[in-house]
Every structure is written in C-alpha cells, then in structure tokens.
XYZ file of C-alpha atoms in Angstrom:
719
model
C -199.427 60.134 -125.054
C -198.021 57.384 -122.783
C -199.519 54.399 -124.647
C -199.017 55.566 -128.234
C -195.533 54.060 -128.302
C -196.983 50.645 -127.542
C -198.754 50.621 -130.893
C -197.057 51.585 -134.098
C -199.379 54.008 -135.754
C -199.348 53.818 -139.524
C -201.103 56.926 -140.746
C -201.562 55.696 -144.330
C -201.846 51.946 -143.830
C -204.855 50.296 -145.540
C -207.682 49.202 -143.272
C -208.662 45.588 -143.834
C -211.921 43.867 -143.023
C -210.677 41.104 -140.727
C -209.785 40.277 -137.130
C -207.634 37.587 -135.497
C -206.987 36.130 -132.060
C -204.198 38.594 -131.288
C -206.516 41.471 -132.030
C -209.099 39.919 -129.735
C -206.588 39.646 -126.893
C -205.462 43.242 -127.304
C -209.065 44.386 -127.467
C -209.575 42.845 -124.043
C -206.452 44.677 -122.904
C -207.971 47.867 -124.273
C -211.000 47.363 -122.049
C -208.752 47.022 -119.013
C -206.681 50.106 -119.825
C -209.749 52.119 -120.726
C -211.223 51.553 -117.285
C -208.563 53.814 -115.785
C -208.270 56.401 -118.544
C -210.116 59.651 -118.956
C -212.896 59.674 -121.531
C -210.782 61.522 -124.085
C -207.849 59.144 -123.632
C -210.181 56.141 -123.949
C -211.320 57.370 -127.324
C -207.763 57.934 -128.546
C -206.576 54.540 -127.307
C -209.479 52.707 -128.909
C -208.847 54.431 -132.206
C -205.097 53.725 -132.247
C -205.549 50.116 -131.206
C -208.104 49.337 -133.865
C -206.192 51.129 -136.602
C -203.115 49.022 -135.817
C -205.105 45.937 -136.797
C -206.593 47.530 -139.879
C -210.121 47.761 -138.525
C -212.306 50.664 -137.535
C -214.132 48.713 -134.826
C -215.632 50.718 -132.006
C -216.861 49.516 -128.633
C -218.497 50.963 -125.610
C -215.182 51.242 -123.777
C -215.610 54.971 -124.151
C -218.271 55.423 -121.528
C -219.685 58.574 -123.134
C -220.613 60.201 -126.423
C -218.406 62.716 -128.213
C -219.807 65.455 -130.386
C -216.663 67.296 -131.551
C -213.327 66.167 -132.878
C -210.725 65.433 -130.198
C -207.224 66.445 -131.283
C -207.799 65.130 -134.799
C -208.802 61.648 -133.663
C -211.956 59.668 -134.457
C -215.052 60.828 -132.606
C -218.096 58.781 -131.660
C -221.459 60.426 -131.098
C -225.073 59.313 -130.889
C -228.591 60.643 -130.514
C -228.541 59.320 -126.934
C -226.422 56.965 -124.893
C -227.033 54.528 -122.076
C -225.156 51.587 -120.587
C -227.988 49.240 -119.628
C -226.346 45.851 -120.024
C -222.747 44.798 -119.524
C -222.770 42.651 -122.649
C -223.911 45.534 -124.828
C -221.165 47.610 -126.448
C -223.531 50.380 -127.493
C -227.121 51.084 -126.541
C -229.225 54.210 -126.918
C -232.547 55.086 -125.384
C -235.904 54.352 -126.973
C -236.698 57.263 -129.278
C -237.707 58.121 -132.836
C -235.019 57.291 -135.405
C -232.031 57.052 -133.028
C -228.546 57.054 -134.527
C -224.906 56.234 -133.865
C -222.087 58.054 -135.668
C -218.341 57.864 -136.144
C -216.424 60.915 -137.356
C -213.065 59.904 -138.811
C -209.948 62.095 -138.477
C -210.107 62.802 -142.196
C -211.858 61.881 -145.416
C -211.502 58.193 -146.300
C -212.792 55.762 -148.909
C -215.568 53.543 -147.539
C -216.362 50.242 -149.213
C -218.563 48.289 -146.812
C -219.540 47.518 -143.241
C -220.363 44.782 -140.758
C -222.541 44.992 -137.642
C -222.580 42.194 -135.071
C -224.936 41.695 -132.142
C -227.726 43.976 -133.336
C -230.100 44.988 -130.546
C -233.465 46.738 -130.600
C -236.905 46.407 -129.046
C -238.439 42.965 -129.475
C -241.511 44.713 -130.842
C -239.523 46.559 -133.490
C -237.885 45.002 -136.569
C -234.202 45.729 -137.314
C -234.801 48.510 -139.833
C -231.812 50.783 -140.367
C -229.947 52.914 -142.907
C -226.260 53.741 -143.428
C -225.521 57.382 -144.268
C -222.327 59.281 -145.128
C -221.372 62.936 -144.818
C -218.441 65.241 -145.445
C -219.465 67.889 -142.941
C -221.657 66.046 -140.401
C -224.733 68.019 -141.459
C -225.647 66.966 -144.997
C -226.149 63.223 -145.362
C -226.157 60.753 -148.229
C -228.049 57.453 -147.708
C -226.022 54.666 -149.310
C -227.550 51.422 -147.956
C -230.737 50.438 -146.176
C -232.164 47.371 -144.462
C -235.976 47.826 -144.818
C -237.117 44.244 -144.173
C -239.041 43.312 -141.034
C -237.754 39.742 -141.085
C -234.283 39.614 -142.658
C -232.496 36.304 -143.085
C -230.504 36.924 -139.908
C -230.418 39.567 -137.213
C -227.097 38.417 -135.735
C -224.891 39.865 -138.456
C -225.503 42.552 -141.056
C -222.813 43.203 -143.645
C -222.484 44.576 -147.150
C -219.951 45.538 -149.785
C -221.298 48.704 -151.335
C -221.924 48.731 -155.078
C -219.452 51.590 -155.347
C -216.708 53.147 -153.225
C -217.650 56.316 -151.379
C -215.443 59.056 -149.996
C -216.558 60.626 -146.710
C -215.502 61.557 -143.207
C -218.652 60.901 -141.154
C -220.565 57.590 -141.022
C -223.977 57.286 -139.398
C -226.183 54.289 -138.594
C -229.816 55.357 -138.240
C -232.460 53.120 -136.708
C -235.624 53.509 -138.793
C -238.434 53.654 -136.268
C -239.240 54.136 -132.587
C -237.016 51.816 -130.609
C -233.986 51.242 -128.482
C -230.982 50.566 -130.630
C -227.572 49.058 -130.072
C -224.947 46.584 -131.232
C -221.922 44.694 -129.937
C -219.505 45.519 -132.722
C -219.364 47.566 -135.917
C -216.655 47.475 -138.583
C -216.160 49.590 -141.689
C -214.034 48.644 -144.705
C -211.989 51.755 -145.374
C -208.832 52.926 -147.099
C -207.122 56.259 -147.659
C -209.204 58.416 -149.976
C -207.824 58.684 -153.490
C -209.145 59.846 -156.868
C -211.306 59.117 -158.756
C -213.648 58.330 -155.827
C -216.489 60.848 -155.858
C -217.029 62.714 -152.610
C -220.343 62.842 -150.786
C -220.350 66.602 -151.296
C -220.106 66.150 -155.061
C -222.958 63.626 -155.111
C -225.190 65.836 -152.980
C -224.423 68.896 -155.107
C -225.199 67.023 -158.308
C -228.560 65.815 -156.973
C -229.364 69.263 -155.610
C -228.781 70.784 -159.051
C -230.880 68.058 -160.632
C -233.715 68.751 -158.182
C -233.558 72.485 -158.839
C -233.941 71.841 -162.567
C -236.770 69.302 -162.214
C -240.525 69.447 -161.831
C -242.449 66.818 -159.893
C -246.196 66.140 -159.972
C -248.248 64.694 -157.116
C -251.437 62.806 -157.957
C -254.379 62.742 -155.549
C -257.709 60.980 -156.078
C -260.010 63.258 -154.138
C -263.325 62.107 -152.695
C -263.500 64.163 -149.503
C -265.675 67.182 -148.688
C -265.356 70.552 -150.427
C -264.430 72.098 -147.073
C -261.527 69.690 -146.686
C -260.459 70.284 -150.304
C -259.457 73.849 -149.493
C -257.443 72.654 -146.501
C -255.813 69.921 -148.583
C -254.671 72.389 -151.227
C -253.479 74.852 -148.580
C -251.438 72.065 -147.012
C -249.880 71.154 -150.364
C -248.988 74.726 -151.320
C -247.488 75.496 -147.912
C -245.120 72.514 -147.881
C -243.964 72.432 -151.515
C -241.719 74.609 -153.682
C -242.613 76.204 -157.003
C -241.399 73.185 -158.968
C -243.902 70.827 -157.308
C -247.392 70.562 -158.821
C -250.615 68.769 -157.930
C -252.938 66.904 -160.309
C -256.113 66.516 -158.275
C -258.545 63.997 -159.771
C -262.171 64.756 -158.829
C -264.945 62.167 -159.268
C -266.450 62.150 -162.759
C -269.920 63.249 -161.635
C -268.949 65.871 -159.050
C -268.801 69.612 -159.603
C -265.485 71.291 -158.897
C -265.851 74.320 -156.564
C -265.512 77.382 -158.783
C -263.475 79.334 -156.229
C -260.767 76.656 -156.268
C -260.376 76.013 -159.991
C -257.764 78.769 -160.327
C -256.402 78.772 -156.801
C -252.811 78.274 -158.010
C -251.010 77.601 -161.299
C -249.406 74.660 -159.492
C -252.761 72.973 -158.831
C -254.803 71.357 -161.600
C -258.238 70.041 -160.587
C -260.088 67.949 -163.158
C -262.893 65.412 -163.388
C -261.657 61.910 -164.074
C -263.630 59.848 -166.553
C -263.435 56.507 -164.749
C -265.843 55.874 -161.889
C -263.617 54.862 -159.019
C -264.325 51.993 -156.645
C -262.549 51.018 -153.435
C -261.331 47.723 -154.918
C -260.199 46.623 -158.345
C -258.280 48.536 -160.991
C -260.086 51.899 -160.946
C -257.888 53.633 -158.353
C -254.790 52.844 -160.399
C -256.539 54.074 -163.553
C -257.383 57.255 -161.633
C -253.675 57.871 -160.997
C -252.968 57.126 -164.662
C -255.559 59.798 -165.535
C -253.637 62.217 -163.314
C -250.403 61.234 -165.060
C -251.969 61.890 -168.451
C -253.354 65.231 -167.259
C -249.904 66.160 -165.931
C -248.340 65.489 -169.329
C -250.738 68.029 -170.831
C -250.716 70.681 -168.087
C -247.176 70.308 -166.686
C -245.405 68.841 -169.737
C -241.830 69.182 -168.456
C -242.193 67.174 -165.228
C -239.547 64.530 -164.509
C -240.935 62.785 -161.398
C -244.400 61.598 -160.389
C -245.791 60.494 -157.004
C -249.154 59.047 -155.946
C -250.534 60.652 -152.787
C -253.611 59.988 -150.621
C -256.465 62.364 -149.821
C -256.479 61.094 -146.224
C -252.768 61.793 -145.909
C -251.328 65.258 -145.378
C -247.914 66.819 -145.698
C -246.229 67.408 -142.363
C -242.968 69.053 -143.453
C -241.537 70.664 -146.611
C -241.050 68.200 -149.450
C -237.335 67.670 -150.126
C -237.007 66.644 -153.770
C -233.262 66.181 -153.444
C -233.746 63.716 -150.584
C -236.333 61.778 -152.609
C -233.994 61.560 -155.605
C -231.168 60.346 -153.348
C -233.349 57.424 -152.232
C -233.799 56.074 -155.766
C -230.363 54.409 -156.153
C -231.017 52.411 -152.973
C -233.679 50.536 -154.981
C -235.499 49.461 -151.819
C -238.322 47.120 -152.819
C -240.371 48.118 -149.771
C -240.815 51.512 -148.081
C -237.948 52.683 -145.894
C -238.962 52.928 -142.218
C -242.289 51.215 -142.902
C -244.456 49.957 -140.026
C -245.812 47.096 -142.170
C -243.911 44.058 -143.454
C -243.983 43.645 -147.237
C -241.061 41.288 -147.876
C -243.280 38.200 -148.322
C -245.110 40.065 -151.079
C -242.078 40.579 -153.321
C -241.183 38.741 -156.531
C -244.225 36.451 -156.483
C -245.141 34.104 -159.337
C -248.540 35.405 -160.580
C -249.648 31.932 -161.701
C -248.543 30.126 -158.530
C -248.694 32.888 -155.892
C -247.386 32.418 -152.386
C -249.589 31.237 -149.532
C -247.973 33.828 -147.281
C -247.963 37.606 -147.275
C -250.947 39.753 -148.179
C -254.526 38.520 -148.424
C -254.483 39.498 -152.116
C -252.513 36.418 -153.143
C -255.378 34.211 -151.999
C -257.838 36.214 -154.106
C -255.471 36.204 -157.086
C -255.186 32.431 -156.859
C -258.974 32.086 -156.875
C -259.412 34.392 -159.898
C -259.089 31.977 -162.784
C -256.924 33.311 -165.588
C -255.750 36.391 -163.704
C -252.147 35.283 -163.203
C -251.807 34.125 -166.789
C -253.169 37.488 -167.975
C -250.487 39.308 -165.991
C -247.814 37.186 -167.655
C -249.089 37.258 -171.222
C -250.883 40.598 -171.589
C -248.673 42.640 -169.266
C -245.397 40.672 -169.563
C -244.948 40.369 -165.809
C -243.171 37.152 -164.803
C -243.001 38.326 -161.199
C -245.297 40.655 -159.294
C -245.000 42.482 -155.984
C -247.275 44.303 -153.569
C -246.272 47.395 -151.667
C -247.583 50.729 -150.444
C -249.147 53.042 -153.063
C -249.256 56.090 -150.786
C -246.362 58.383 -151.640
C -244.942 56.111 -154.378
C -242.288 58.279 -156.050
C -240.481 57.394 -159.286
C -239.109 58.864 -162.477
C -241.463 59.818 -165.275
C -239.971 57.133 -167.530
C -241.051 54.410 -165.098
C -244.566 55.802 -164.831
C -244.694 55.950 -168.648
C -244.420 52.166 -168.628
C -247.467 51.937 -166.353
C -249.467 54.375 -168.498
C -248.628 52.393 -171.645
C -250.420 49.430 -170.085
C -253.634 51.315 -169.343
C -255.685 49.264 -171.798
C -254.330 46.029 -170.361
C -255.043 47.272 -166.829
C -258.636 48.062 -167.795
C -258.862 44.516 -169.156
C -258.368 43.172 -165.632
C -261.963 44.077 -164.804
C -263.293 40.721 -165.979
C -261.290 38.890 -163.314
C -262.739 40.714 -160.300
C -265.659 39.473 -158.252
C -267.348 40.297 -154.980
C -265.504 37.419 -153.316
C -262.092 37.948 -154.943
C -261.441 41.667 -154.659
C -257.958 43.171 -154.968
C -256.157 46.501 -154.650
C -254.461 46.607 -158.042
C -252.904 50.005 -157.330
C -250.709 48.264 -154.721
C -249.772 45.448 -157.108
C -248.988 46.756 -160.576
C -246.884 49.955 -160.424
C -243.864 48.512 -158.615
C -244.257 45.212 -160.490
C -243.874 47.162 -163.731
C -240.989 49.228 -162.334
C -239.152 46.071 -161.251
C -239.839 43.942 -164.332
C -239.444 46.340 -167.254
C -238.379 49.625 -165.640
C -235.441 50.882 -163.640
C -236.487 49.213 -160.385
C -235.723 52.487 -158.625
C -238.486 54.101 -156.581
C -239.186 55.234 -153.043
C -242.063 56.339 -150.816
C -242.427 59.870 -149.465
C -245.434 59.109 -147.231
C -245.241 57.345 -143.866
C -248.377 55.290 -143.205
C -249.279 54.679 -139.569
C -249.892 50.958 -139.967
C -249.080 50.184 -136.334
C -252.536 50.126 -134.796
C -253.941 51.608 -138.034
C -254.467 54.920 -136.353
C -254.896 58.582 -137.152
C -252.071 61.082 -136.807
C -252.039 63.014 -133.552
C -250.504 66.277 -132.418
C -247.984 64.204 -130.442
C -246.911 62.559 -133.710
C -246.307 65.986 -135.219
C -244.278 67.097 -132.208
C -242.303 63.944 -131.449
C -242.047 61.823 -134.614
C -242.075 64.257 -137.533
C -238.932 66.261 -136.603
C -236.900 63.028 -136.685
C -238.278 61.521 -139.914
C -235.786 60.639 -142.665
C -235.388 63.605 -145.000
C -237.314 62.087 -147.912
C -240.507 61.545 -145.883
C -242.822 64.563 -146.014
C -246.328 63.137 -145.626
C -248.227 61.050 -143.066
C -251.379 58.950 -143.364
C -253.996 58.730 -141.770
C -255.360 62.193 -140.886
C -258.813 63.048 -139.608
C -260.556 64.887 -142.460
C -262.657 66.914 -140.045
C -261.817 70.613 -140.504
C -261.716 71.016 -136.714
C -259.406 68.086 -135.871
C -256.367 69.438 -134.012
C -253.732 67.510 -135.943
C -255.375 68.544 -139.219
C -255.508 72.207 -138.214
C -251.841 72.074 -137.237
C -250.729 71.393 -140.832
C -253.537 72.960 -142.916
C -253.622 76.502 -141.501
C -251.015 79.261 -141.388
C -251.400 79.752 -137.657
C -251.294 76.007 -136.986
C -248.072 75.566 -138.950
C -246.497 78.596 -137.263
C -247.275 77.265 -133.796
C -246.182 73.757 -134.756
C -242.828 75.000 -136.018
C -242.197 76.880 -132.784
C -243.219 73.905 -130.661
C -241.002 71.495 -132.630
C -237.971 73.694 -132.030
C -236.641 72.629 -128.634
C -233.906 75.254 -128.520
C -234.757 77.868 -125.910
C -233.583 81.444 -126.313
C -234.487 84.676 -124.581
C -236.687 85.678 -127.506
C -238.427 82.317 -127.561
C -239.001 82.508 -123.821
C -240.732 85.831 -124.316
C -242.770 84.449 -127.216
C -243.894 81.548 -125.037
C -244.769 83.849 -122.151
C -246.767 86.135 -124.424
C -248.539 83.177 -126.046
C -249.496 81.818 -122.617
C -251.032 85.145 -121.622
C -252.962 85.389 -124.880
C -254.231 81.811 -124.584
C -255.384 82.471 -121.017
C -257.350 85.450 -122.286
C -258.831 83.373 -125.113
C -259.973 80.772 -122.572
C -261.902 83.500 -120.777
C -264.080 83.938 -123.861
C -265.289 80.323 -123.707
C -268.856 79.902 -122.500
C -270.341 76.577 -121.406
C -273.799 75.689 -120.167
C -275.928 72.627 -119.342
C -276.047 69.954 -122.015
C -279.809 69.734 -121.390
C -280.528 73.453 -121.918
C -282.518 72.802 -125.110
C -284.401 69.847 -123.664
C -286.782 71.936 -121.564
C -288.409 75.340 -121.848
C -287.947 76.412 -118.230
C -284.997 76.452 -115.882
C -287.087 74.847 -113.145
C -287.674 71.816 -115.339
C -283.943 71.467 -115.847
C -283.200 71.710 -112.151
C -285.797 69.049 -111.366
C -284.565 66.826 -114.152
C -285.815 63.259 -114.291
C -285.061 59.675 -113.396
C -285.374 56.830 -115.839
C -284.918 53.106 -115.433
C -285.420 49.820 -117.196
C -285.500 46.339 -115.724
C -284.185 43.081 -117.136
C -284.255 44.087 -120.784
C -282.471 41.625 -123.051
C -279.505 43.177 -124.871
C -279.989 42.429 -128.564
C -278.159 45.357 -130.202
C -281.258 47.549 -130.107
C -281.869 51.256 -129.613
C -283.928 52.319 -126.597
C -285.054 55.966 -126.450
C -285.269 57.566 -123.013
C -288.635 59.139 -122.264
C -287.630 62.728 -121.420
C -290.590 64.319 -119.565
C -291.869 67.632 -120.995
C -289.297 67.476 -123.781
C -289.812 70.599 -125.838
C -288.503 69.330 -129.142
C -290.192 67.366 -131.866
C -287.090 65.928 -133.532
C -284.954 62.923 -132.639
C -284.673 61.955 -129.001
C -281.831 63.791 -127.231
C -281.084 60.691 -125.142
C -281.051 56.997 -126.005
C -279.347 53.733 -125.163
C -277.765 51.599 -127.844
C -277.262 48.113 -126.456
C -274.599 45.564 -127.323
C -275.511 42.028 -128.377
C -274.643 40.402 -125.051
C -277.857 38.400 -124.764
C -277.912 39.216 -121.055
C -280.839 40.859 -119.270
C -279.828 44.327 -118.153
C -281.264 46.744 -115.606
C -280.269 50.424 -115.720
C -280.971 53.466 -113.553
C -280.271 56.956 -114.911
C -280.592 60.304 -113.146
C -280.227 63.624 -115.036
C -280.609 67.180 -113.677
C -279.023 70.631 -113.955
C -276.781 72.058 -111.233
C -276.405 75.593 -109.933
C -272.970 75.681 -111.593
C -274.516 75.570 -115.064
C -273.825 71.921 -115.833
C -275.908 68.788 -116.302
C -275.318 66.118 -113.667
C -275.587 62.482 -114.721
C -275.628 59.358 -112.565
C -275.654 55.984 -114.259
C -275.696 52.491 -112.760
C -276.280 49.093 -114.310
C -276.566 45.413 -113.408
C -277.114 42.283 -115.482
C -278.274 38.689 -115.158
C -277.307 35.851 -117.441
C -279.629 33.707 -119.537
C -279.914 31.169 -116.719
C -281.054 33.876 -114.306
C -277.854 34.163 -112.290
C -276.232 37.555 -111.611
C -273.379 38.541 -113.912
C -270.174 39.159 -111.982
C -267.418 41.452 -113.148
C -267.548 44.661 -115.155
C -268.788 44.096 -118.723
C -269.838 46.499 -121.475
C -273.587 46.349 -122.129
C -274.134 49.407 -124.320
C -273.764 53.179 -124.651
C -275.846 56.102 -123.433
C -276.021 58.811 -126.118
C -276.816 62.417 -125.189
C -277.098 65.494 -127.429
C -277.161 69.201 -126.634
C -279.213 69.771 -129.823
C -277.072 72.747 -130.792
C -275.359 71.337 -133.883
C -271.563 71.379 -133.836
C -270.532 71.156 -130.206
C -267.701 71.131 -127.733
C -268.706 68.637 -125.043
C -267.165 69.192 -121.617
C -267.247 66.176 -119.329
C -266.136 66.739 -115.725
C -265.184 63.739 -113.608
C -264.455 64.061 -109.914
C -262.276 61.714 -107.942
C -263.955 58.545 -106.645
C -267.240 59.294 -108.466
C -266.678 56.609 -111.111
C -266.222 52.967 -110.137
C -264.040 51.578 -111.706
C -262.137 54.868 -112.196
C -261.482 54.333 -115.927
C -265.031 53.352 -116.802
C -265.474 56.331 -119.170
C -262.098 56.059 -120.898
C -263.675 54.945 -124.192
C -266.010 57.679 -125.429
C -268.044 57.279 -128.637
C -269.733 59.913 -130.802
C -272.633 59.797 -133.262
C -273.287 62.395 -135.963
C -276.375 60.917 -137.717
C -274.064 59.246 -140.240
C -271.926 56.960 -138.131
C -270.288 56.142 -134.813
C -266.652 56.969 -134.034
C -264.372 56.516 -131.034
C -262.416 59.601 -130.047
C -260.280 61.009 -127.284
C -260.319 64.382 -125.587
C -259.120 67.376 -127.601
C -258.215 69.083 -124.350
C -257.689 67.700 -120.864
C -257.530 69.793 -117.698
C -256.558 68.310 -114.334
C -256.356 69.465 -110.765
C -255.951 67.478 -107.556
C -259.440 65.908 -107.505
C -261.040 66.645 -110.872
C -260.583 66.130 -114.615
C -262.259 68.067 -117.427
C -262.374 66.412 -120.844
C -263.240 68.539 -123.886
C -264.455 66.857 -127.086
C -264.919 68.863 -130.293
C -267.512 67.385 -132.651
C -268.719 68.857 -135.924
C -272.198 68.144 -137.321
C -272.273 66.851 -140.896
C -275.015 69.302 -141.943
C -275.959 72.837 -140.972
C -279.094 71.451 -139.302
C -277.424 68.259 -138.056
C -276.786 67.125 -134.498
C -274.065 65.266 -132.609
C -274.292 62.915 -129.611
C -271.727 61.935 -126.994
C -271.843 58.242 -126.083
C -270.891 57.130 -122.570
C -270.208 53.419 -122.038
C -272.664 51.483 -119.865
C -271.037 48.696 -117.830
C -272.784 46.294 -115.520
C -271.592 46.336 -111.905
C -270.272 49.865 -112.340
C -271.356 53.390 -111.413
C -270.580 56.638 -113.225
C -271.224 60.149 -111.925
C -270.191 63.064 -114.150
C -271.313 66.535 -115.148
C -271.762 67.533 -118.784
C -271.740 70.940 -120.444
C -271.762 72.219 -124.030
C -270.004 75.159 -125.654
C -267.832 76.910 -126.590
C -270.230 79.818 -127.285
C -273.142 78.718 -125.096
C -276.172 80.960 -124.922
C -279.285 79.757 -123.139
C -282.249 79.195 -125.433
C -284.771 79.530 -122.605
C -284.977 83.310 -122.258
C -287.083 83.622 -125.383
C -289.379 80.812 -124.383
C -290.265 81.555 -120.776
C-alpha cells in the first residue's frame, strides 16, 4: 500500500504502554490522511501507525464498523456505531449491554488496558467488563468495573493479575446506555508459552461445570398454584446437574402431587419460622444448604434464589464459574449502588450507604458480637438474590448457624435488619475465598416488575452468567410470568427473541397471525353491569348518581345502585383521597346497544376556604366490578372524550385483599379509539375484582366498559 513505506512495520516488536509527543503529532496526521482514504485503508493505516509506536490505540478515524478481518489486519467492530460528537472517538447508540471490539491480526499476550474519556448516559454509571476470545464467539471475562461511583471516570486502567493470550478483545457496557470513549490502549506482546490461551481456560471450566452439581435454594411462601409454575420454570431452564432445595414454611402442607415431581427438586418444611426482617431468612437458606448436603451430597456450588424471581434463560454454570475469579464485591451489571456498603467496621459503621448501618449502630452490642462471636472485623452488604459461591464458602456460613441465631437478641421493632444481605459475603470476604457472583438481575431501577418487553429486549443481551430476573408478578395469568413458566410461552418467547428472519420463520409468523386472529374471534365481551340488574331494560336505563361538597377524608362511599339484584358487596364505590377538599361528583352509567356499559364521570372541588380549586387534581377512585370473579376488563376510550386526554392513564385494581396499579395486558388502537384490556384474577373461587378509575377535579371522563373473555349474560334465567 502507498503509505506502508512511510512507517517501518515491525511484525514482532513488543507493544509498550506509553505515548509521546511525536506519536501525538503523527496521530493528528493520521486523522488528516484518513479523511481521504477508503474505510478499509483507514483501518490499515491506523493499525500500522499505532503499532509503530508500540501501542494498540484505536480512534474513530475509521468512520465505520468492521465485522470481518481485512487482509490480516486488526478489525474494529461494535454492537452499533454513531458519530454524534466531533470530540468523541467512539460512540454507540443507547441499547442493552452495548460493546466495542478489536480483533487483532493474530493471537497475542494481553497484560492490561487503559481507557480515556469514558462516555455514557448521565443517568447510567460507568459499569463495564473486559472480555477476551480466541474465536470471537466464546468469551472469557477477565476484569470488571461494577461500581456506580468509581474514584474517577476520566481514566480507567489496570494491569491484569495474570497474562492472557487471545486474539479478540471486547469492552462491554453493563446496562442500558450510550457508550463511548476517546481513546483505548491495550498492553500487548507477541504470544509465547507458557501463557494459557482463552480456549484452554474455557475448556477447563467447561469440563469442571460438566462434572459439578449446583443447588439452588428458594424460601417459598407463595401460592400452591404458583409453586407448580415456579418448579416448571426451574426445570425448563436448568440442566440435569442443577437441583433445587425448596424450603416450605414450617406449618404449611406440601402439595402431595408435587413432592415427587422431579428427582432434581427437593421440597421440605423448614423448622425456623421465617420473618421478613432479622436473621430467619438467612437461617432458612442454611436449612436448604443442610438439606442439600443430605439429598444432593456431591454438590460443589450453592446459590440463593428468590421466590419472586424467575429464570429467564438457561442457567450457564460455566459462565457462573468464570465470574468467580473476578472477585467482584458487588453484583456485575447491578442497577443499585453497593460500594458504600463494603468493608465497613461493625463497631463504628459508616453514616453512608444502606439504611441498615444506622440500625446496626443503634443496636447496642451488635457490632461487637459480629467481631467476637463471628470473627468479622469488616462486614459488607450486597444482594442476596442469586448469590452464587463454592460449597466451601457456604460451609463457613453454615458453621456459624448457632452464632447467627444468637443475633436475635439484638433485633427490635425500631432497629430491624436484613441479615441475609449482610453476613454471607462478609463471611466469604473475611474467612473464605472472597470469590462469588450473582446470577440474578434485580430490577432496582424504579423497583418494578419484569415485563414482556424486558424479556424481548433486555434478556437476550444479558451477560452469560445472568439467568434470573426479579421481580415477577406471581399471578398465574401475568403475561411475563406465563412467558417463562409455560411450554408454549417459552416457545413463543424464543421465536420472538430471534430477530433473524428466514423463509420458514416468515411462514411460522404468518401462520401464527392467522391462528391468533381466529382465537380472537372466540372472545366474548358484554356489559360490565350485566349482573347488576335482572332485566335488560334496567341496564339500558341505567342510573345517575351525584354527591355535593363532600369532604375528602380517605373514606369509602358506596354508590346507591337502584334495583340492584345482588345482596353482596356494592358493585360500585368511591374511595376518596385525603385531600381535605370538598368534592362534588356526577356519575352516569347505562348499557349501550353495542353490549357495553357507558360511563360518564365529572368532578369539581372547593378548598377549605370555600374557593374553587383550579387545576386537575386527584380526588379519589371509582371502583366498579362485573361480579363475575376473575375478569378481563375492556375499557374503550374514544378520541376527545376524556379531558385531559391522559386522565385514565393510571388504573388501579382491588381484589378484596389489596389495591394494585397495573397497565393494560393488551392495547388495540385505530384512528379515533383505544381499547385497553386488563386481566385480573380473583383471590378465591367466590371472590371478586374491581377496576378503579381515577377521579380528578376539573376533568371529564367518558368511556365504555365490558367484561370477558367468555361473557354469557346472566339475565336469561332471571327474566
């Protein structure tokens, strides 16, 4: 090539970790030359230039990403690429776990790295991991930055604890964010024995995983119906060498049909009554560990799972084992910051970090007990969900069971603590190997439940060792739960996650669409008020109800439904907020010829001094029930019938046990109408559910409501 002669290319020269002013000047020259070169030539020039100065330093002079080797030269690739700012040498789009990668011309020894000018979303901490590969497909994590607030974000650098031999180097951003940097450098040298290759390390860990058994521990306090789904989820996403020790409450009967569901599942009644706070949850996991030693005596790894977390992909034991040498003190790719909770003096705990340190400080004698009885000079708090470690480390926790039980005397109603988050990793770090990881991703951001969108968009990009997500809705009819706890849900999810389109997949999608259309035809909906009245004429007439200047004091107000045929709870009531304002409401309810219930709701309010309240403010909720038990509510909103338009965006539901906020399970739109479908399950066979529509002053809502999906009028037998 025409510029190769300008730079003497030393094929075997060592690559040093330094730069000088001459290199800087020639790098600027490289930018100038690159502006007139083809993309392929830019890549070659950049590589030759940087190798001359003993540095693999790569910049965005390339103008594009490369996926395949180019004539044996280094190749840069990334999950996405964008040039959004002139001062940025590399920037990718906002996405889940984006990455940048350099593929070297051949295998080389890699000793360290340096990244300057790190860039990501302001809302996202600089979490990232360095991975190596021989073939560009199978990756070894060798270094991770899991802290939300590292000492500096301007420069990240490290000399690895050992020298690695590899060809491909990847930087993976651990979260949902944009990602970029100004400069990256790798300390490299020609590969030479006895450096172990990435392939050898991966093969060794794969063999170790194949020869190992791992036990998951779950403290189960959900419904029997959800238990079957939980076990189905576990069995579907784990191999034969993964077992489950499921700890039932001490006073609860184990369903007989599930006691022998699988030789990999052991359900037993724990002896300790478990409470939300204190030491009992940790003792429950210790009970599972002890049960595992008896039932699965040859296990080598143990992990604590959550009953409100579910597996979302096959568990990769090899990937979990590969995380252990990283010795990350906090979960990789965690949405919550734990660094202020590490290596804390138990007698003089920090005033920062988790709320538990304040309670520990106020529990007289607690810190001294941790030091003297448990020999812990430093303690740490981190996530318990998915905590994965070797059996030998968990043995050290089990050996302290008596001392852990002795903590009970330090707890009080005011100074409660989650000991299961405090002690295991403190023991691992102080007297164990200090090597552990987490195989569950907790959705701390917004503390929310997993959605179908999470399964489609986030899960396929998760780091290999993560196989579980918390929190999941434990309702058997929740869409995200069904997607991972049923055969058909998992099959559909797998197909939807695969974005590669082929002729066969096109036909599968076309067939599925036709079948779904036919299934929709079987749905039957009717008026929400069908069971309120005996005769159709009464429904068509409906009723009007109003109240005037009633003070809002967080009270329930039942609507007087004329000629109501039932004798149970009112099918319609207002539950007011504690605004202290005097509220007037007008409600109109009647059935339409289209088989729906029409509702019109308006509200106004006056303040305590008698003046009108201006602006739109929440005053309460109107709760309506179809009195048919488990229900699919269909709410139809037409354009310009609700003022403001988003007045019904927050819908609440009541099931006789509690109130929950939820969003539509299905949404249908056309040019002037939206249909929202909400699936709600009654807690009992004779239970009921209510849909709660927000009541705002200075606002009007007009909607139609129907119930299904297998509606059959109850009036024919009563006329």
